Amino acid sequence: SHAGMALSVLVILLLSMLYEAVKMGKAVLLRRALLALPRSLSRESLVEPEEGGTGTAQGRWFRYHVGQTLLHVGQVVLGYMVMLAVMSYNAWIFLGAIVGSTLGYFV
């Protein structure tokens, strides 16, 4: 039906936007992880807590890395879901994926 197709296109559009948001979230976490590393990579700077810090640099970096890993899994799952929808060879679904990706990147 027309309503079912419109709903399908909307869902694919939103999944594509979410894919772009997750991709951006990974980039933000990467930046934070790199900023969490100390300037000097000596053993003492990785083990000893910094002044005013809540934990070791290695511990903060590890938490960011776990977050990046979880976002990566989400990105892969979303990417495959969108790909499988596009592989239905429906032009409207394809356009929904393209528009969603464009809007997601723009936002």
Short mmCIF file of C-alpha atoms in Angstrom, two decimals:
data_model
loop_
_atom_site.label_atom_id
_atom_site.label_comp_id
_atom_site.label_asym_id
_atom_site.label_seq_id
_atom_site.Cartn_x
_atom_site.Cartn_y
_atom_site.Cartn_z
CA SER A 1 0.00 0.00 0.00
CA HIS A 2 1.02 3.62 -0.33
CA ALA A 3 1.04 4.16 3.43
CA GLY A 4 3.27 1.12 3.95
CA MET A 5 5.71 2.33 1.31
CA ALA A 6 5.78 5.83 2.78
CA LEU A 7 6.44 4.39 6.24
CA SER A 8 9.22 2.17 4.86
CA VAL A 9 10.89 5.11 3.14
CA LEU A 10 10.62 7.18 6.33
CA VAL A 11 12.17 4.39 8.43
CA ILE A 12 15.07 4.01 5.98
CA LEU A 13 15.52 7.78 5.91
CA LEU A 14 15.73 7.86 9.72
CA LEU A 15 18.10 4.87 9.82
CA SER A 16 20.39 6.63 7.35
CA MET A 17 20.33 9.77 9.47
CA LEU A 18 21.12 7.72 12.58
CA TYR A 19 24.01 6.06 10.73
CA GLU A 20 25.52 9.49 10.03
CA ALA A 21 24.98 10.57 13.65
CA VAL A 22 26.77 7.46 14.94
CA LYS A 23 29.61 8.09 12.52
CA MET A 24 29.96 11.62 13.88
CA GLY A 25 29.80 10.34 17.46
CA LYS A 26 32.72 8.03 16.72
CA ALA A 27 34.74 10.98 15.46
CA VAL A 28 33.97 13.01 18.59
CA LEU A 29 35.00 10.12 20.84
CA LEU A 30 38.21 9.66 18.87
CA ARG A 31 39.07 13.31 19.40
CA ARG A 32 38.36 13.02 23.13
CA ALA A 33 40.41 9.84 23.37
CA LEU A 34 43.36 11.52 21.71
CA LEU A 35 43.05 14.53 24.00
CA ALA A 36 42.91 12.20 27.04
CA LEU A 37 46.35 10.80 26.24
CA PRO A 38 49.17 12.59 28.02
CA ARG A 39 51.65 14.61 25.99
CA SER A 40 54.43 12.30 27.14
CA LEU A 41 53.85 8.59 26.75
CA SER A 42 56.20 7.59 29.53
CA ARG A 43 55.12 4.77 31.82
CA GLU A 44 54.84 7.11 34.81
CA SER A 45 52.46 9.49 33.05
CA LEU A 46 50.16 6.63 32.06
CA VAL A 47 50.08 5.04 35.53
CA GLU A 48 50.03 8.06 37.86
CA PRO A 49 46.85 10.17 38.02
CA GLU A 50 47.12 13.77 36.86
CA GLU A 51 46.47 16.72 39.15
CA GLY A 52 42.73 17.29 39.35
CA GLY A 53 41.99 14.24 37.23
CA THR A 54 39.45 11.57 38.08
CA GLY A 55 41.60 8.65 36.95
CA THR A 56 44.64 7.65 35.04
CA ALA A 57 45.07 8.73 31.46
CA GLN A 58 45.07 5.09 30.43
CA GLY A 59 41.74 4.50 32.21
CA ARG A 60 40.10 7.48 30.52
CA TRP A 61 41.49 6.45 27.15
CA PHE A 62 40.18 2.90 27.68
CA ARG A 63 36.65 4.15 28.44
CA TYR A 64 36.68 6.25 25.27
CA HIS A 65 37.95 3.25 23.31
CA VAL A 66 35.14 1.05 24.64
CA GLY A 67 32.66 3.75 23.64
CA GLN A 68 34.16 3.91 20.16
CA THR A 69 33.93 0.13 19.87
CA LEU A 70 30.24 0.12 20.80
CA LEU A 71 29.51 2.94 18.37
CA HIS A 72 31.40 1.06 15.66
CA VAL A 73 29.23 -2.03 16.19
CA GLY A 74 26.13 0.16 15.98
CA GLN A 75 27.42 1.79 12.81
CA VAL A 76 28.09 -1.57 11.16
CA VAL A 77 24.64 -2.91 12.10
CA LEU A 78 22.90 0.22 10.83
CA GLY A 79 24.96 0.23 7.65
CA TYR A 80 24.05 -3.36 6.85
CA MET A 81 20.38 -2.73 7.60
CA VAL A 82 20.32 0.22 5.18
CA MET A 83 22.27 -1.78 2.61
CA LEU A 84 19.83 -4.68 2.82
CA ALA A 85 16.91 -2.29 2.37
CA VAL A 86 18.57 -0.72 -0.68
CA MET A 87 19.22 -4.19 -2.09
CA SER A 88 15.45 -4.59 -2.40
CA TYR A 89 15.99 -2.65 -5.64
CA ASN A 90 13.14 -0.28 -4.84
CA ALA A 91 13.81 3.22 -6.16
CA TRP A 92 11.86 4.91 -3.34
CA ILE A 93 13.80 3.03 -0.66
CA PHE A 94 17.04 3.96 -2.43
CA LEU A 95 16.04 7.63 -2.53
CA GLY A 96 15.06 7.48 1.16
CA ALA A 97 18.54 6.16 2.01
CA ILE A 98 20.22 8.87 -0.07
CA VAL A 99 18.10 11.70 1.37
CA GLY A 100 18.56 10.37 4.91
CA SER A 101 22.30 10.16 4.50
CA THR A 102 22.40 13.68 3.06
CA LEU A 103 20.26 15.14 5.85
CA GLY A 104 22.19 13.24 8.51
CA TYR A 105 25.50 14.56 7.23
CA PHE A 106 24.11 18.08 6.95
CA VAL A 107 22.75 18.06 10.51
#
